[in-house]
Amino acid sequence: MDSDATDDQKVLLDASVRFMQQVCPLTRVRERAYSNITYAAEYRRQAGELGWFSMLVPEDLGGGNVSGNGVLDAALVAYKRGATLQPGPFTGTNVVAHALSTAGSKEQRQKVLPALMSGEASASWAISPPAGHPAMEDGVSAEFRGGACVLSGCKTFVQDVDESCWLLVTARSNAGVSQFLVPPGTPAVRVVALDSLDISRQFSEVHFEGAQLPASALVGMEGKAFDLVAHQSAIAAVLTAAESVGAMDHEFEMTLRYAKDRIAFGRPIGSFQAIKHLLADMSLMLEMSKAITLAAARSLGSDDGYGLEAASMAKAFVGDAGVDLAQNCFQIFGGIGFTWEHDQHLYLRRLTTDAALYGDPAWHRERLCQLSKL
Amino acid sequence: MDSDATDDQKVLLDASVRFMQQVCPLTRVRERAYSNITYAAEYRRQAGELGWFSMLVPEDLGGGNVSGNGVLDAALVAYKRGATLQPGPFTGTNVVAHALSTAGSKEQRQKVLPALMSGEASASWAISPPAGHPAMEDGVSAEFRGGACVLSGCKTFVQDVDESCWLLVTARSNAGVSQFLVPPGTPAVRVVALDSLDISRQFSEVHFEGAQLPASALVGMEGKAFDLVAHQSAIAAVLTAAESVGAMDHEFEMTLRYAKDRIAFGRPIGSFQAIKHLLADMSLMLEMSKAITLAAARSLGSDDGYGLEAASMAKAFVGDAGVDLAQNCFQIFGGIGFTWEHDQHLYLRRLTTDAALYGDPAWHRERLCQLSKL
Amino acid sequence: MSIVEALSEGMRKMETDVTDLEEFRKEVRAWLAANLKRRRYSGPQAARTETKTPEEIAESRALQRKLFDAGYAGISFPKEYGGRGLSAAHERVFREESAGYVMPDFGAAGAVTFSAIARSMLAHASPSFLRRHMPKILSGEEIWCQFYSEPAAGSDLAGIRTRATRDGDRWILNGSKIWSTGAYYADFAMCLARTDWDVPKHRGLTWFAVSTKAEGLTIRPIVQIDGEAGFCQEFLDDVVVSSDEVIGEVNQGWAVAQTMLVYERGAGQAGPVVLEPRTLAPDLVALARKVGRSNDPVVRQSIARAHINDYAQYHLGKRIAARLRASDQPQPAVAAYGKLASGTFSPIRARIAVEIGGPEALLWHPDDKRGMRYAVNYLNGRMTSIAAGTNEMQRNGIGERVLGLPREPSFDSNRPFSEVIANARNWDGRVS
Amino acid sequence: MSIVEALSEGMRKMETDVTDLEEFRKEVRAWLAANLKRRRYSGPQAARTETKTPEEIAESRALQRKLFDAGYAGISFPKEYGGRGLSAAHERVFREESAGYVMPDFGAAGAVTFSAIARSMLAHASPSFLRRHMPKILSGEEIWCQFYSEPAAGSDLAGIRTRATRDGDRWILNGSKIWSTGAYYADFAMCLARTDWDVPKHRGLTWFAVSTKAEGLTIRPIVQIDGEAGFCQEFLDDVVVSSDEVIGEVNQGWAVAQTMLVYERGAGQAGPVVLEPRTLAPDLVALARKVGRSNDPVVRQSIARAHINDYAQYHLGKRIAARLRASDQPQPAVAAYGKLASGTFSPIRARIAVEIGGPEALLWHPDDKRGMRYAVNYLNGRMTSIAAGTNEMQRNGIGERVLGLPREPSFDSNRPFSEVIANARNWDGRVS
């Protein structure tokens, strides 16, 4: 999607790519370098310097973007991140930065937001309930007792939570949907690291065992978070789709090269229609994935009235197309793709997980119907 | 599926094929010969002589089959019928003959059943409501007033109703699901012939405008038809799937021949993998369609406890596979397939309609879940 | 200078001749609002080749004349041939602005006339030919069609067997053509014939302008599977054509065909003419509501799928257009993405309607012609997957020309065509 | 006598030697009930090549020995080679009856040993070779594996580059093999090597029996994407093999390979060993219930689809088996339907589980190894679409050998193999 970037965006992307190549190439992803706290902190700090976590924050709060459309800038960075399966809660931190900018208290904006933007701290969004269709706000209930608020329940699929990580928790109370900003190290919040199909990132389950939070932990007003959650969900959808498109693009290139190089029956296998036509179809789906993701980023970032719908459409389309593409690449690689040392499985794992993250294709299709008043 | 037939079944099938070749080859189907009453009556009479409408009727009621499994025999005949897109309510008449054998009154068994078996009269099943998911029993309500029963509402997708056609109407009353045998020419029963995607058969809408029927029109007990309707539905599913498989088989053969004969780029097009692999996949789906349809017929006809499930599985699988196959054949024929004079569209029309008839694939999948207590 | 270079030079030249585009946009906007009727988005337009009545054609001719008189026909065509002599960017502005209006509709033949045929002529025909025909084309007086495909030459576009024999300063044409869209109301046809049989297939072809009233020419409508007859089949029996009416060089017909292909695939348009789909598949929603299934989660999934595909296809089109605009050269293989997308998703979409509607989509009252629209869409659902280049041909093009995959073995590109025909039946796949 | 004739004569011969099958069935039923443990249907078995521990292998050897001692190993193998000398029908009876029991499990290597390897040996190896090895194979003492595929020879099965050079009455082998299932616990390998480079590829191949303890042989487990290491890669560095241990004729290895293929594809089994799936996809139902989505209509559609495909696949298998039994000749291309069905539907089924489960299928507690089963199935979902003949190869076989479609052009079947290798890189698709 480089050809879609403006000159200013290209500067941002080039710097970002250099950073990733130096600090976290695929070999380091394989080693799970990001699970080391010191490494992760340094990664975040440098990413913060590049502006990765400031793009959805208005200038008067210290943020900024290069094109006037922060969602589009972030999506282009996400696309580059996806190509080398970068770890770290990029989507989460940006979603939380957006939420604090939009609805955070003065304290949250002044104390937490700058730390997120600089990469000093990270943030992740605890949204998915452990069971059921990802009806986003389920899983954790909030009860107000005196000046404190008590959270109980569980969220899962929370990405890259570490000791310095703030959690934005979307929960239900009698008043409706509310959100809470939970500081790292809060008592009765138990983070359980899980193993995962996707080995490029770390997912956790977070248990809220009657965790007490001060009222100041509320983001926005109690029970009024519905619209903000919808917007956060759209941002997460677009950024996840963009990361997927990056991963698709890279995997497609690997596979294309293999189809040209691999010889069987005295010919390169890419000369057989069975392979050639499959690659042509995959290329079409990849181009459509790029087109719909960019369209969604443009629409959501410019508040043109169709952003929520477009975001859900992009997530649904790319979710399915990404898994299809990874499966087809696997088929073309054949036996060699079954080996641990080959990279294809890293992409298959990532794209399959991305499809489910922040709402799977079926969920976003249903959401599109609801947004369209069907 | 000839190789699956016993010697006795082969005799039945050979005679049936000769009859169809002589009386109703594809040229006559195109001319809609069956819309002529005299022709239809003669067709039915000869078909009756072959035993087409007796196979689901026990011997003590004058029926009989050649293999001990009437559903299997009927499915094999249906398969042969499908190959040349035969008209006439074969499925309907057999379903009604089964219903009367199982639950009909003495009068219905003695007066109507013999006429159906001989082909003197035909019968069609009015089951599909005009709207909604084909929740089979909707669309017509029955109300008992004194000795009479009044039917109101509408059924659609009723096949090949003509002046001599009995209707088995599945309706709701306060007591539950009931069925009624409506004689041809009943007042306040208005048959509206519709145009249809499928031009090999005639479908109608039947309006019941407060039609009064005597209590003797009930088939079985009021409100107790649920199990019988489920069994009828399974029979209709298997016979429709079998007709579809016959149509698929014939269309596949036509297309395979074309792929061998048609030259492009100095080669027969069937030598290109794009065509060859598509045909191989279609052939697989065709073989699976044969396998699942025969399995369902065997299971349903032998009352082995899994017949209803198997019938729904066959209908769902073949419904989708039939439309896929017809679409792929169209693609292989290319331009020539767009012409009215080419036969491919007759098969496309038929297979698409078969998929929807007596419950579409989605409906049968949901039914499978319900039968499986999910 | 290759055709590709000639074309791109032409495009660049026009691009440089820039007047104030925004000024032009205002002018266009005002004229459209004052003179044409609006249309609205009602779901994607299904491909269909409908029979056109003489009245409909006459109406479209009048509307085309209106555009021509106002200077909006052939905006980027040279003035000496009846155009306005503005740039491709102006043409684009007009297309963007007019997307919401009812425009002349000559059916598929219209699209062919104004994009592929007129533009290929501009690139290849002689000045005298262009002065003779182009103003009549732009004003709607001459509708053209193609005599291109043949019963034995479909995907294999260069496998033409219609024969043209030179006879002094005229040519005698014999053979048979098929899939000529709108030939029954066209005034002229651009006809491809073989003028040399002893060279490989691409090197012995020539284009001719043939009047549809020519003696020895029989035009017969083809009844399609939807009952319409928008296509025709032709039989050429000693049809005489003057040497003046050769388009491009003799035996260089493949070069013209390549140009034509570029414009047919939309490289000459460089901009989507459809509206952005921002309403959830209105046709499917209406159908689902009608049959009471709009709350069925399975149906809702299908409706959403259809709309998402529409939306992705629209933005793919925009993306392709932008890429083509940014490029110095026409890129037919890039345009093939749009064709393949349509060929892939149109059949799926037509099928979704039939699945949602069930009997409501499959059956209709004989006197309710609107009731058959889902069935007709379904039958025509494969139009874009077959006509004007099958999905398979698009995949070959994308695979080899965009992705750079190694070629399919070719058995017919280096041998005399007469020999290829003779050998094909004995083809056994063995390569010595 | 061709291999196919030899095989079918062998099959017929065994079939004629009929004792009372029903008597045999009773005997088997009683023995199984008294000696083995039962198993139940719990959804289709996902293809997977797991690491086997020495303990598991030892257990399976003991169980195999138990079968052997009771006369149920090699039921249709000749008595002189340790078998029971009964018919293929007896073998089938045993397979049907034992389907519900826990049987010896040497992993994929076991299936290879007892079907493909043992039966190919029977058809091609010398009597002295068979007397030496076969009783040990049947009793579980000698587990065999294949050294067949190579890094540069996957789908192109005859493109072998491992070299065997004659040296008096012994051969020296050099090269590299891959995808040898269970090589790390096998005792012997059947190894294919090129013994003549100056003839077309199919005509210069020979099979050798190689001890896995041979000097110069390095066996290295391949870590798979699911973390298991059931496959191995081998390096042969001047491995010496005695001429006694050649299997079949020198340079006629392709004939042996063809026989092996027939048995690998199940033509030697002629009967499904799985249970009829009559319970709605139990694994998926359990998962849907666990995540509270068993009432979601979209999930229910997926579950039904999966079960219907399972059911159709099972009955396809039965149908193929019946057709193979009815035929006089092995029909590997017919058996290819079963392989293609599995290769088509296994990946779909694995994906459905992941879609239903969402995080529940994608994530698991590190100490809950069962929690990762959906992820492992998913990673192995393409096993049957790739291993032992890709879907693409099955489609070629069905297309050409069952449907009779014209052949793909072949560039390597008539030229010396050394020349094919040299030319492949310069392949340009042009056919002179």
PDB file of N, CA, C and O in Angstrom, chain C residues 324-352:
ATOM      1  N   LEU C 324      -3.971   3.404 -12.603  1.00  0.00           N
ATOM      2  CA  LEU C 324      -3.859   3.591 -14.050  1.00  0.00           C
ATOM      3  C   LEU C 324      -3.582   5.055 -14.370  1.00  0.00           C
ATOM      4  O   LEU C 324      -2.799   5.376 -15.262  1.00  0.00           O
ATOM      5  N   ARG C 325      -4.229   5.970 -13.621  1.00  0.00           N
ATOM      6  CA  ARG C 325      -4.008   7.401 -13.839  1.00  0.00           C
ATOM      7  C   ARG C 325      -2.563   7.765 -13.555  1.00  0.00           C
ATOM      8  O   ARG C 325      -1.971   8.594 -14.221  1.00  0.00           O
ATOM      9  N   ALA C 326      -2.013   7.115 -12.492  1.00  0.00           N
ATOM     10  CA  ALA C 326      -0.663   7.469 -12.065  1.00  0.00           C
ATOM     11  C   ALA C 326       0.390   6.926 -13.015  1.00  0.00           C
ATOM     12  O   ALA C 326       1.535   7.356 -13.003  1.00  0.00           O
ATOM     13  N   SER C 327      -0.007   5.961 -13.840  1.00  0.00           N
ATOM     14  CA  SER C 327       0.973   5.298 -14.690  1.00  0.00           C
ATOM     15  C   SER C 327       1.101   5.991 -16.032  1.00  0.00           C
ATOM     16  O   SER C 327       0.147   6.581 -16.539  1.00  0.00           O
ATOM     17  N   ASP C 328       2.306   5.912 -16.603  1.00  0.00           N
ATOM     18  CA  ASP C 328       2.519   6.473 -17.923  1.00  0.00           C
ATOM     19  C   ASP C 328       1.913   5.599 -19.009  1.00  0.00           C
ATOM     20  O   ASP C 328       1.706   6.032 -20.124  1.00  0.00           O
ATOM     21  N   GLN C 329       1.706   4.326 -18.691  1.00  0.00           N
ATOM     22  CA  GLN C 329       1.327   3.375 -19.723  1.00  0.00           C
ATOM     23  C   GLN C 329      -0.003   2.719 -19.406  1.00  0.00           C
ATOM     24  O   GLN C 329      -0.327   2.506 -18.246  1.00  0.00           O
ATOM     25  N   PRO C 330      -0.770   2.397 -20.439  1.00  0.00           N
ATOM     26  CA  PRO C 330      -1.974   1.609 -20.202  1.00  0.00           C
ATOM     27  C   PRO C 330      -1.565   0.256 -19.623  1.00  0.00           C
ATOM     28  O   PRO C 330      -0.537  -0.304 -20.026  1.00  0.00           O
ATOM     29  N   GLN C 331      -2.326  -0.234 -18.664  1.00  0.00           N
ATOM     30  CA  GLN C 331      -1.964  -1.504 -18.034  1.00  0.00           C
ATOM     31  C   GLN C 331      -3.155  -2.438 -18.061  1.00  0.00           C
ATOM     32  O   GLN C 331      -3.866  -2.564 -17.067  1.00  0.00           O
ATOM     33  N   PRO C 332      -3.369  -3.093 -19.192  1.00  0.00           N
ATOM     34  CA  PRO C 332      -4.559  -3.938 -19.297  1.00  0.00           C
ATOM     35  C   PRO C 332      -4.614  -5.017 -18.229  1.00  0.00           C
ATOM     36  O   PRO C 332      -5.682  -5.376 -17.752  1.00  0.00           O
ATOM     37  N   ALA C 333      -3.459  -5.519 -17.819  1.00  0.00           N
ATOM     38  CA  ALA C 333      -3.467  -6.603 -16.839  1.00  0.00           C
ATOM     39  C   ALA C 333      -3.904  -6.085 -15.469  1.00  0.00           C
ATOM     40  O   ALA C 333      -4.515  -6.811 -14.688  1.00  0.00           O
ATOM     41  N   VAL C 334      -3.609  -4.824 -15.172  1.00  0.00           N
ATOM     42  CA  VAL C 334      -4.077  -4.248 -13.914  1.00  0.00           C
ATOM     43  C   VAL C 334      -5.594  -4.108 -13.962  1.00  0.00           C
ATOM     44  O   VAL C 334      -6.311  -4.436 -13.014  1.00  0.00           O
ATOM     45  N   ALA C 335      -6.074  -3.639 -15.117  1.00  0.00           N
ATOM     46  CA  ALA C 335      -7.522  -3.510 -15.270  1.00  0.00           C
ATOM     47  C   ALA C 335      -8.206  -4.872 -15.152  1.00  0.00           C
ATOM     48  O   ALA C 335      -9.377  -4.959 -14.780  1.00  0.00           O
ATOM     49  N   ALA C 336      -7.475  -5.932 -15.443  1.00  0.00           N
ATOM     50  CA  ALA C 336      -8.056  -7.276 -15.357  1.00  0.00           C
ATOM     51  C   ALA C 336      -8.522  -7.609 -13.944  1.00  0.00           C
ATOM     52  O   ALA C 336      -9.410  -8.441 -13.764  1.00  0.00           O
ATOM     53  N   TYR C 337      -7.946  -6.953 -12.923  1.00  0.00           N
ATOM     54  CA  TYR C 337      -8.419  -7.196 -11.557  1.00  0.00           C
ATOM     55  C   TYR C 337      -9.905  -6.837 -11.418  1.00  0.00           C
ATOM     56  O   TYR C 337     -10.663  -7.530 -10.759  1.00  0.00           O
ATOM     57  N   GLY C 338     -10.268  -5.709 -12.024  1.00  0.00           N
ATOM     58  CA  GLY C 338     -11.663  -5.287 -11.939  1.00  0.00           C
ATOM     59  C   GLY C 338     -12.574  -6.292 -12.626  1.00  0.00           C
ATOM     60  O   GLY C 338     -13.643  -6.649 -12.116  1.00  0.00           O
ATOM     61  N   LYS C 339     -12.122  -6.769 -13.760  1.00  0.00           N
ATOM     62  CA  LYS C 339     -12.915  -7.747 -14.517  1.00  0.00           C
ATOM     63  C   LYS C 339     -13.042  -9.050 -13.734  1.00  0.00           C
ATOM     64  O   LYS C 339     -14.137  -9.622 -13.652  1.00  0.00           O
ATOM     65  N   LEU C 340     -11.943  -9.495 -13.165  1.00  0.00           N
ATOM     66  CA  LEU C 340     -11.981 -10.760 -12.416  1.00  0.00           C
ATOM     67  C   LEU C 340     -12.830 -10.621 -11.152  1.00  0.00           C
ATOM     68  O   LEU C 340     -13.546 -11.549 -10.763  1.00  0.00           O
ATOM     69  N   ALA C 341     -12.755  -9.455 -10.519  1.00  0.00           N
ATOM     70  CA  ALA C 341     -13.577  -9.230  -9.322  1.00  0.00           C
ATOM     71  C   ALA C 341     -15.052  -9.340  -9.693  1.00  0.00           C
ATOM     72  O   ALA C 341     -15.833 -10.023  -9.018  1.00  0.00           O
ATOM     73  N   SER C 342     -15.415  -8.699 -10.762  1.00  0.00           N
ATOM     74  CA  SER C 342     -16.803  -8.748 -11.184  1.00  0.00           C
ATOM     75  C   SER C 342     -17.196 -10.169 -11.580  1.00  0.00           C
ATOM     76  O   SER C 342     -18.263 -10.666 -11.194  1.00  0.00           O
ATOM     77  N   GLY C 343     -16.317 -10.838 -12.307  1.00  0.00           N
ATOM     78  CA  GLY C 343     -16.594 -12.212 -12.725  1.00  0.00           C
ATOM     79  C   GLY C 343     -16.650 -13.179 -11.559  1.00  0.00           C
ATOM     80  O   GLY C 343     -17.291 -14.229 -11.629  1.00  0.00           O
ATOM     81  N   THR C 344     -15.977 -12.830 -10.475  1.00  0.00           N
ATOM     82  CA  THR C 344     -15.991 -13.693  -9.293  1.00  0.00           C
ATOM     83  C   THR C 344     -17.228 -13.434  -8.431  1.00  0.00           C
ATOM     84  O   THR C 344     -17.877 -14.364  -7.966  1.00  0.00           O
ATOM     85  N   PHE C 345     -17.532 -12.149  -8.224  1.00  0.00           N
ATOM     86  CA  PHE C 345     -18.563 -11.832  -7.236  1.00  0.00           C
ATOM     87  C   PHE C 345     -19.983 -11.707  -7.804  1.00  0.00           C
ATOM     88  O   PHE C 345     -20.945 -11.877  -7.065  1.00  0.00           O
ATOM     89  N   SER C 346     -20.115 -11.422  -9.089  1.00  0.00           N
ATOM     90  CA  SER C 346     -21.476 -11.316  -9.646  1.00  0.00           C
ATOM     91  C   SER C 346     -22.257 -12.627  -9.526  1.00  0.00           C
ATOM     92  O   SER C 346     -23.420 -12.613  -9.116  1.00  0.00           O
ATOM     93  N   PRO C 347     -21.648 -13.765  -9.884  1.00  0.00           N
ATOM     94  CA  PRO C 347     -22.423 -15.006  -9.746  1.00  0.00           C
ATOM     95  C   PRO C 347     -22.784 -15.299  -8.289  1.00  0.00           C
ATOM     96  O   PRO C 347     -23.873 -15.786  -8.007  1.00  0.00           O
ATOM     97  N   ILE C 348     -21.888 -14.965  -7.379  1.00  0.00           N
ATOM     98  CA  ILE C 348     -22.155 -15.202  -5.960  1.00  0.00           C
ATOM     99  C   ILE C 348     -23.337 -14.352  -5.509  1.00  0.00           C
ATOM    100  O   ILE C 348     -24.239 -14.808  -4.814  1.00  0.00           O
ATOM    101  N   ARG C 349     -23.329 -13.103  -5.948  1.00  0.00           N
ATOM    102  CA  ARG C 349     -24.371 -12.194  -5.513  1.00  0.00           C
ATOM    103  C   ARG C 349     -25.734 -12.608  -6.065  1.00  0.00           C
ATOM    104  O   ARG C 349     -26.752 -12.590  -5.358  1.00  0.00           O
ATOM    105  N   ALA C 350     -25.742 -13.010  -7.330  1.00  0.00           N
ATOM    106  CA  ALA C 350     -27.006 -13.437  -7.937  1.00  0.00           C
ATOM    107  C   ALA C 350     -27.553 -14.661  -7.208  1.00  0.00           C
ATOM    108  O   ALA C 350     -28.761 -14.802  -7.000  1.00  0.00           O
ATOM    109  N   ARG C 351     -26.653 -15.526  -6.793  1.00  0.00           N
ATOM    110  CA  ARG C 351     -27.065 -16.744  -6.092  1.00  0.00           C
ATOM    111  C   ARG C 351     -27.607 -16.428  -4.700  1.00  0.00           C
ATOM    112  O   ARG C 351     -28.559 -17.056  -4.233  1.00  0.00           O
ATOM    113  N   ILE C 352     -26.985 -15.465  -4.039  1.00  0.00           N
ATOM    114  CA  ILE C 352     -27.466 -15.087  -2.703  1.00  0.00           C
ATOM    115  C   ILE C 352     -28.937 -14.654  -2.773  1.00  0.00           C
ATOM    116  O   ILE C 352     -29.747 -15.027  -1.923  1.00  0.00           O
TER     117      ILE C 352
END
